[in-house]
Amino acid sequence: MKALINVRIFDYQNYIENGFVVFDKTILKVGKMSEFKNDGYQVIDGKGQLLMPNFVCAHSHIYSIFARGLALPFNPLNFQEILDQMWWKLDSKIDNPITYYSGIAAGSEFLLNGVTTIIDHHASGTEILGSLTSLKKALDNTLHLRSILCFETSDRYPVDECIKENVSFAKRYHTDHVTGLFGMHASMSLSEMTLKKISRKLKDLPIHIHVAESDMDEADCVAKYHTSIIERLDKHNLINKDSLIVHGVFLSDKELDIVKERKAYMVVNTTSNLNNAVGITDIKKFMDKKIPVMIGNDGLSSSMATEYLNAMYLTHLKNQSPTAMNIGHILDCINNAYDYVGRRLNIKIGKIKEGYVSDFMLLPYTPFTEMNGDNAFGHIFYGLFPNFKPCDVYVDGARLVKNYELVSKKAKTELLESRKYSKELWKRVKEK
Ligand SMILES: [Zn+2]
């Protein structure tokens, strides 16, 4: 058993100015230093650092990591052209080894940013079957991260293979580190025939789908099917409890009422929406309707802290009000993600409390104004999030990042190896 001592502890609920945590795979004891007694623990002195739970990224595309540094002709006039000119060119050339190494590259970066549970939406057109297992091997077996994975079913690919990959992966993995959802790309890339097939195979597996990311998705649905996207999906009984409705920049009140009734979640990715110039998500509207909201990165950066900042600031702009959202709302989004992954992975996660998994990070922080239980999240949001880099990161009580570096030799070696696979992918993408 280990004990981290002399740490400032905050878990989005409780605050201890100078405390200790006794842990192995799970947290065994938490308290003030004045109550600490060394019962033979391996003691690690936190030297006044801040200890807090690791982050969850609620929507990502790990396969997109090798786009970094890739220059392609890129002159999109709308969202569909962004997909055509960049992402659909890239994902169609990915096979299982490239999927594995993209998992190593993106997972390592997440880890260094304190993000240790990732809900991913995977696509790889060259090899679909076995792709989620390749990603699982990188994230779970090599890096020891937690993940909830699925494959983006779409009519761009052999649909039966996409369905098989989702269903068989979700059936096979139910551990405290990994499980599956049913992935679907978006309404505009899914025919009626495909939705019927999915509906027959889905059972109670929640779906994970992009909805109304751009106005083109809704317009396509109305033109082809004379209904809104959420109504279209609901007609096929696809929206079930714990489904992830991602983006929702253009959802109507009627659609949001269905999302709420089906006990699904909204997952917002504000920075990605800005980058693609599709619009600003009205997170306040989702919250006013009491739909649980989580925050993802859409594969754009590995810093969840940046996403939390942008989600709040952009909601202010969207509503033309500096009080449309406050840091308490961001705290709700963070806690919603812990509840969600805790339920899907069957663990207690996101609190520094007895019985919870030992997934936490340490950051140097010396406040120059008073820090207490009432204002701790304010210090973190305004003081740490703009330049957030944990010094040490633990998962299951094992230190995976020490002094800003990965601890695992295997992870470091494979991270270097990933350059070879990214080069191969670039070559394939550039071939006519
Ligand atoms: Zn996405």
PDB file of N, CA and C in Angstrom, residues 137-190:
ATOM      1  N   LYS A 137      -5.875  -2.835 -27.539  1.00  0.00           N
ATOM      2  CA  LYS A 137      -4.527  -3.309 -27.160  1.00  0.00           C
ATOM      3  C   LYS A 137      -3.616  -2.123 -26.846  1.00  0.00           C
ATOM      4  N   ALA A 138      -3.696  -1.070 -27.660  1.00  0.00           N
ATOM      5  CA  ALA A 138      -2.852   0.106 -27.431  1.00  0.00           C
ATOM      6  C   ALA A 138      -3.255   0.823 -26.148  1.00  0.00           C
ATOM      7  N   LEU A 139      -4.548   1.111 -26.016  1.00  0.00           N
ATOM      8  CA  LEU A 139      -5.010   1.937 -24.896  1.00  0.00           C
ATOM      9  C   LEU A 139      -4.970   1.192 -23.570  1.00  0.00           C
ATOM     10  N   ASP A 140      -5.426  -0.055 -23.590  1.00  0.00           N
ATOM     11  CA  ASP A 140      -5.568  -0.818 -22.352  1.00  0.00           C
ATOM     12  C   ASP A 140      -4.285  -1.602 -22.045  1.00  0.00           C
ATOM     13  N   ASN A 141      -3.907  -2.515 -22.959  1.00  0.00           N
ATOM     14  CA  ASN A 141      -2.787  -3.403 -22.665  1.00  0.00           C
ATOM     15  C   ASN A 141      -1.450  -2.665 -22.562  1.00  0.00           C
ATOM     16  N   THR A 142      -1.177  -1.735 -23.494  1.00  0.00           N
ATOM     17  CA  THR A 142       0.125  -1.057 -23.468  1.00  0.00           C
ATOM     18  C   THR A 142       0.134   0.161 -22.546  1.00  0.00           C
ATOM     19  N   LEU A 143      -0.916   0.992 -22.640  1.00  0.00           N
ATOM     20  CA  LEU A 143      -0.877   2.263 -21.888  1.00  0.00           C
ATOM     21  C   LEU A 143      -1.646   2.220 -20.561  1.00  0.00           C
ATOM     22  N   HIS A 144      -2.493   1.208 -20.358  1.00  0.00           N
ATOM     23  CA  HIS A 144      -3.285   1.043 -19.114  1.00  0.00           C
ATOM     24  C   HIS A 144      -4.314   2.151 -18.908  1.00  0.00           C
ATOM     25  N   LEU A 145      -4.846   2.665 -20.017  1.00  0.00           N
ATOM     26  CA  LEU A 145      -5.923   3.658 -19.944  1.00  0.00           C
ATOM     27  C   LEU A 145      -7.272   2.949 -19.943  1.00  0.00           C
ATOM     28  N   ARG A 146      -8.320   3.677 -19.583  1.00  0.00           N
ATOM     29  CA  ARG A 146      -9.689   3.147 -19.688  1.00  0.00           C
ATOM     30  C   ARG A 146     -10.319   3.699 -20.965  1.00  0.00           C
ATOM     31  N   SER A 147     -11.191   2.898 -21.588  1.00  0.00           N
ATOM     32  CA  SER A 147     -11.816   3.396 -22.816  1.00  0.00           C
ATOM     33  C   SER A 147     -13.159   2.726 -23.073  1.00  0.00           C
ATOM     34  N   ILE A 148     -14.003   3.446 -23.805  1.00  0.00           N
ATOM     35  CA  ILE A 148     -15.295   2.913 -24.264  1.00  0.00           C
ATOM     36  C   ILE A 148     -15.289   3.125 -25.770  1.00  0.00           C
ATOM     37  N   LEU A 149     -15.248   2.016 -26.521  1.00  0.00           N
ATOM     38  CA  LEU A 149     -14.941   2.098 -27.948  1.00  0.00           C
ATOM     39  C   LEU A 149     -16.121   1.693 -28.830  1.00  0.00           C
ATOM     40  N   CYS A 150     -16.125   2.205 -30.048  1.00  0.00           N
ATOM     41  CA  CYS A 150     -17.112   1.778 -31.049  1.00  0.00           C
ATOM     42  C   CYS A 150     -16.582   2.107 -32.436  1.00  0.00           C
ATOM     43  N   PHE A 151     -17.209   1.514 -33.446  1.00  0.00           N
ATOM     44  CA  PHE A 151     -16.797   1.766 -34.833  1.00  0.00           C
ATOM     45  C   PHE A 151     -17.885   2.590 -35.526  1.00  0.00           C
ATOM     46  N   GLU A 152     -17.457   3.611 -36.290  1.00  0.00           N
ATOM     47  CA  GLU A 152     -18.404   4.493 -37.001  1.00  0.00           C
ATOM     48  C   GLU A 152     -19.059   3.762 -38.164  1.00  0.00           C
ATOM     49  N   THR A 153     -20.203   3.110 -37.930  1.00  0.00           N
ATOM     50  CA  THR A 153     -20.916   2.464 -39.025  1.00  0.00           C
ATOM     51  C   THR A 153     -21.383   3.535 -40.012  1.00  0.00           C
ATOM     52  N   SER A 154     -21.147   3.282 -41.317  1.00  0.00           N
ATOM     53  CA  SER A 154     -21.695   4.202 -42.323  1.00  0.00           C
ATOM     54  C   SER A 154     -21.767   3.477 -43.648  1.00  0.00           C
ATOM     55  N   ASP A 155     -22.538   4.029 -44.573  1.00  0.00           N
ATOM     56  CA  ASP A 155     -22.681   3.406 -45.889  1.00  0.00           C
ATOM     57  C   ASP A 155     -21.434   3.589 -46.751  1.00  0.00           C
ATOM     58  N   ARG A 156     -20.434   4.300 -46.233  1.00  0.00           N
ATOM     59  CA  ARG A 156     -19.154   4.418 -46.940  1.00  0.00           C
ATOM     60  C   ARG A 156     -18.414   3.081 -46.917  1.00  0.00           C
ATOM     61  N   TYR A 157     -18.714   2.254 -45.935  1.00  0.00           N
ATOM     62  CA  TYR A 157     -17.991   0.997 -45.711  1.00  0.00           C
ATOM     63  C   TYR A 157     -18.939  -0.197 -45.818  1.00  0.00           C
ATOM     64  N   PRO A 158     -18.405  -1.440 -45.890  1.00  0.00           N
ATOM     65  CA  PRO A 158     -19.300  -2.607 -45.832  1.00  0.00           C
ATOM     66  C   PRO A 158     -20.051  -2.601 -44.495  1.00  0.00           C
ATOM     67  N   VAL A 159     -21.342  -2.339 -44.572  1.00  0.00           N
ATOM     68  CA  VAL A 159     -22.141  -2.107 -43.360  1.00  0.00           C
ATOM     69  C   VAL A 159     -22.149  -3.330 -42.433  1.00  0.00           C
ATOM     70  N   ASP A 160     -22.232  -4.524 -43.034  1.00  0.00           N
ATOM     71  CA  ASP A 160     -22.304  -5.728 -42.182  1.00  0.00           C
ATOM     72  C   ASP A 160     -21.039  -5.892 -41.346  1.00  0.00           C
ATOM     73  N   GLU A 161     -19.898  -5.509 -41.920  1.00  0.00           N
ATOM     74  CA  GLU A 161     -18.642  -5.587 -41.149  1.00  0.00           C
ATOM     75  C   GLU A 161     -18.646  -4.581 -40.001  1.00  0.00           C
ATOM     76  N   CYS A 162     -19.141  -3.387 -40.286  1.00  0.00           N
ATOM     77  CA  CYS A 162     -19.210  -2.347 -39.231  1.00  0.00           C
ATOM     78  C   CYS A 162     -20.088  -2.842 -38.073  1.00  0.00           C
ATOM     79  N   ILE A 163     -21.234  -3.393 -38.426  1.00  0.00           N
ATOM     80  CA  ILE A 163     -22.178  -3.864 -37.394  1.00  0.00           C
ATOM     81  C   ILE A 163     -21.535  -4.988 -36.587  1.00  0.00           C
ATOM     82  N   LYS A 164     -20.900  -5.913 -37.311  1.00  0.00           N
ATOM     83  CA  LYS A 164     -20.263  -7.054 -36.639  1.00  0.00           C
ATOM     84  C   LYS A 164     -19.182  -6.590 -35.664  1.00  0.00           C
ATOM     85  N   GLU A 165     -18.368  -5.620 -36.096  1.00  0.00           N
ATOM     86  CA  GLU A 165     -17.274  -5.136 -35.245  1.00  0.00           C
ATOM     87  C   GLU A 165     -17.818  -4.509 -33.957  1.00  0.00           C
ATOM     88  N   ASN A 166     -18.856  -3.710 -34.084  1.00  0.00           N
ATOM     89  CA  ASN A 166     -19.464  -3.087 -32.900  1.00  0.00           C
ATOM     90  C   ASN A 166     -20.049  -4.134 -31.950  1.00  0.00           C
ATOM     91  N   VAL A 167     -20.861  -5.021 -32.519  1.00  0.00           N
ATOM     92  CA  VAL A 167     -21.578  -5.981 -31.678  1.00  0.00           C
ATOM     93  C   VAL A 167     -20.608  -6.963 -31.021  1.00  0.00           C
ATOM     94  N   SER A 168     -19.657  -7.479 -31.796  1.00  0.00           N
ATOM     95  CA  SER A 168     -18.775  -8.497 -31.213  1.00  0.00           C
ATOM     96  C   SER A 168     -17.834  -7.883 -30.172  1.00  0.00           C
ATOM     97  N   PHE A 169     -17.381  -6.646 -30.403  1.00  0.00           N
ATOM     98  CA  PHE A 169     -16.492  -6.021 -29.419  1.00  0.00           C
ATOM     99  C   PHE A 169     -17.237  -5.769 -28.106  1.00  0.00           C
ATOM    100  N   ALA A 170     -18.455  -5.232 -28.229  1.00  0.00           N
ATOM    101  CA  ALA A 170     -19.239  -4.907 -27.016  1.00  0.00           C
ATOM    102  C   ALA A 170     -19.594  -6.172 -26.237  1.00  0.00           C
ATOM    103  N   LYS A 171     -19.761  -7.260 -26.965  1.00  0.00           N
ATOM    104  CA  LYS A 171     -20.099  -8.530 -26.316  1.00  0.00           C
ATOM    105  C   LYS A 171     -18.878  -9.092 -25.575  1.00  0.00           C
ATOM    106  N   ARG A 172     -17.715  -8.889 -26.187  1.00  0.00           N
ATOM    107  CA  ARG A 172     -16.490  -9.510 -25.671  1.00  0.00           C
ATOM    108  C   ARG A 172     -15.904  -8.782 -24.464  1.00  0.00           C
ATOM    109  N   TYR A 173     -16.008  -7.451 -24.426  1.00  0.00           N
ATOM    110  CA  TYR A 173     -15.304  -6.701 -23.377  1.00  0.00           C
ATOM    111  C   TYR A 173     -16.234  -5.997 -22.405  1.00  0.00           C
ATOM    112  N   HIS A 174     -16.178  -6.451 -21.179  1.00  0.00           N
ATOM    113  CA  HIS A 174     -16.918  -5.800 -20.087  1.00  0.00           C
ATOM    114  C   HIS A 174     -16.013  -5.755 -18.876  1.00  0.00           C
ATOM    115  N   THR A 175     -14.884  -5.070 -18.967  1.00  0.00           N
ATOM    116  CA  THR A 175     -13.974  -5.033 -17.828  1.00  0.00           C
ATOM    117  C   THR A 175     -14.048  -3.642 -17.191  1.00  0.00           C
ATOM    118  N   ASP A 176     -13.267  -3.445 -16.131  1.00  0.00           N
ATOM    119  CA  ASP A 176     -13.228  -2.114 -15.518  1.00  0.00           C
ATOM    120  C   ASP A 176     -12.371  -1.143 -16.334  1.00  0.00           C
ATOM    121  N   HIS A 177     -11.774  -1.647 -17.421  1.00  0.00           N
ATOM    122  CA  HIS A 177     -10.963  -0.781 -18.279  1.00  0.00           C
ATOM    123  C   HIS A 177     -11.551  -0.554 -19.655  1.00  0.00           C
ATOM    124  N   VAL A 178     -12.371  -1.464 -20.124  1.00  0.00           N
ATOM    125  CA  VAL A 178     -12.846  -1.301 -21.501  1.00  0.00           C
ATOM    126  C   VAL A 178     -14.209  -1.946 -21.720  1.00  0.00           C
ATOM    127  N   THR A 179     -15.027  -1.253 -22.511  1.00  0.00           N
ATOM    128  CA  THR A 179     -16.293  -1.816 -22.962  1.00  0.00           C
ATOM    129  C   THR A 179     -16.666  -1.143 -24.286  1.00  0.00           C
ATOM    130  N   GLY A 180     -17.823  -1.506 -24.846  1.00  0.00           N
ATOM    131  CA  GLY A 180     -18.181  -0.967 -26.154  1.00  0.00           C
ATOM    132  C   GLY A 180     -19.510  -0.234 -26.164  1.00  0.00           C
ATOM    133  N   LEU A 181     -19.725   0.546 -27.228  1.00  0.00           N
ATOM    134  CA  LEU A 181     -21.023   1.137 -27.547  1.00  0.00           C
ATOM    135  C   LEU A 181     -21.287   0.764 -29.005  1.00  0.00           C
ATOM    136  N   PHE A 182     -22.431   1.193 -29.560  1.00  0.00           N
ATOM    137  CA  PHE A 182     -22.652   0.959 -30.986  1.00  0.00           C
ATOM    138  C   PHE A 182     -22.410   2.263 -31.746  1.00  0.00           C
ATOM    139  N   GLY A 183     -21.383   2.276 -32.584  1.00  0.00           N
ATOM    140  CA  GLY A 183     -21.006   3.499 -33.287  1.00  0.00           C
ATOM    141  C   GLY A 183     -21.718   3.671 -34.623  1.00  0.00           C
ATOM    142  N   MET A 184     -22.158   4.900 -34.885  1.00  0.00           N
ATOM    143  CA  MET A 184     -22.764   5.241 -36.176  1.00  0.00           C
ATOM    144  C   MET A 184     -22.183   6.591 -36.571  1.00  0.00           C
ATOM    145  N   HIS A 185     -21.869   6.774 -37.870  1.00  0.00           N
ATOM    146  CA  HIS A 185     -21.234   8.041 -38.247  1.00  0.00           C
ATOM    147  C   HIS A 185     -22.190   9.214 -38.080  1.00  0.00           C
ATOM    148  N   ALA A 186     -23.181   9.334 -38.961  1.00  0.00           N
ATOM    149  CA  ALA A 186     -24.138  10.450 -38.903  1.00  0.00           C
ATOM    150  C   ALA A 186     -25.296  10.110 -39.831  1.00  0.00           C
ATOM    151  N   SER A 187     -26.422  10.750 -39.610  1.00  0.00           N
ATOM    152  CA  SER A 187     -27.614  10.484 -40.428  1.00  0.00           C
ATOM    153  C   SER A 187     -27.307  10.556 -41.917  1.00  0.00           C
ATOM    154  N   MET A 188     -26.518  11.556 -42.318  1.00  0.00           N
ATOM    155  CA  MET A 188     -26.289  11.774 -43.749  1.00  0.00           C
ATOM    156  C   MET A 188     -25.474  10.669 -44.423  1.00  0.00           C
ATOM    157  N   SER A 189     -24.832   9.781 -43.621  1.00  0.00           N
ATOM    158  CA  SER A 189     -24.088   8.678 -44.250  1.00  0.00           C
ATOM    159  C   SER A 189     -24.710   7.319 -43.920  1.00  0.00           C
ATOM    160  N   LEU A 190     -25.982   7.339 -43.468  1.00  0.00           N
ATOM    161  CA  LEU A 190     -26.652   6.085 -43.093  1.00  0.00           C
ATOM    162  C   LEU A 190     -28.009   5.973 -43.806  1.00  0.00           C
TER     163      LEU A 190
END
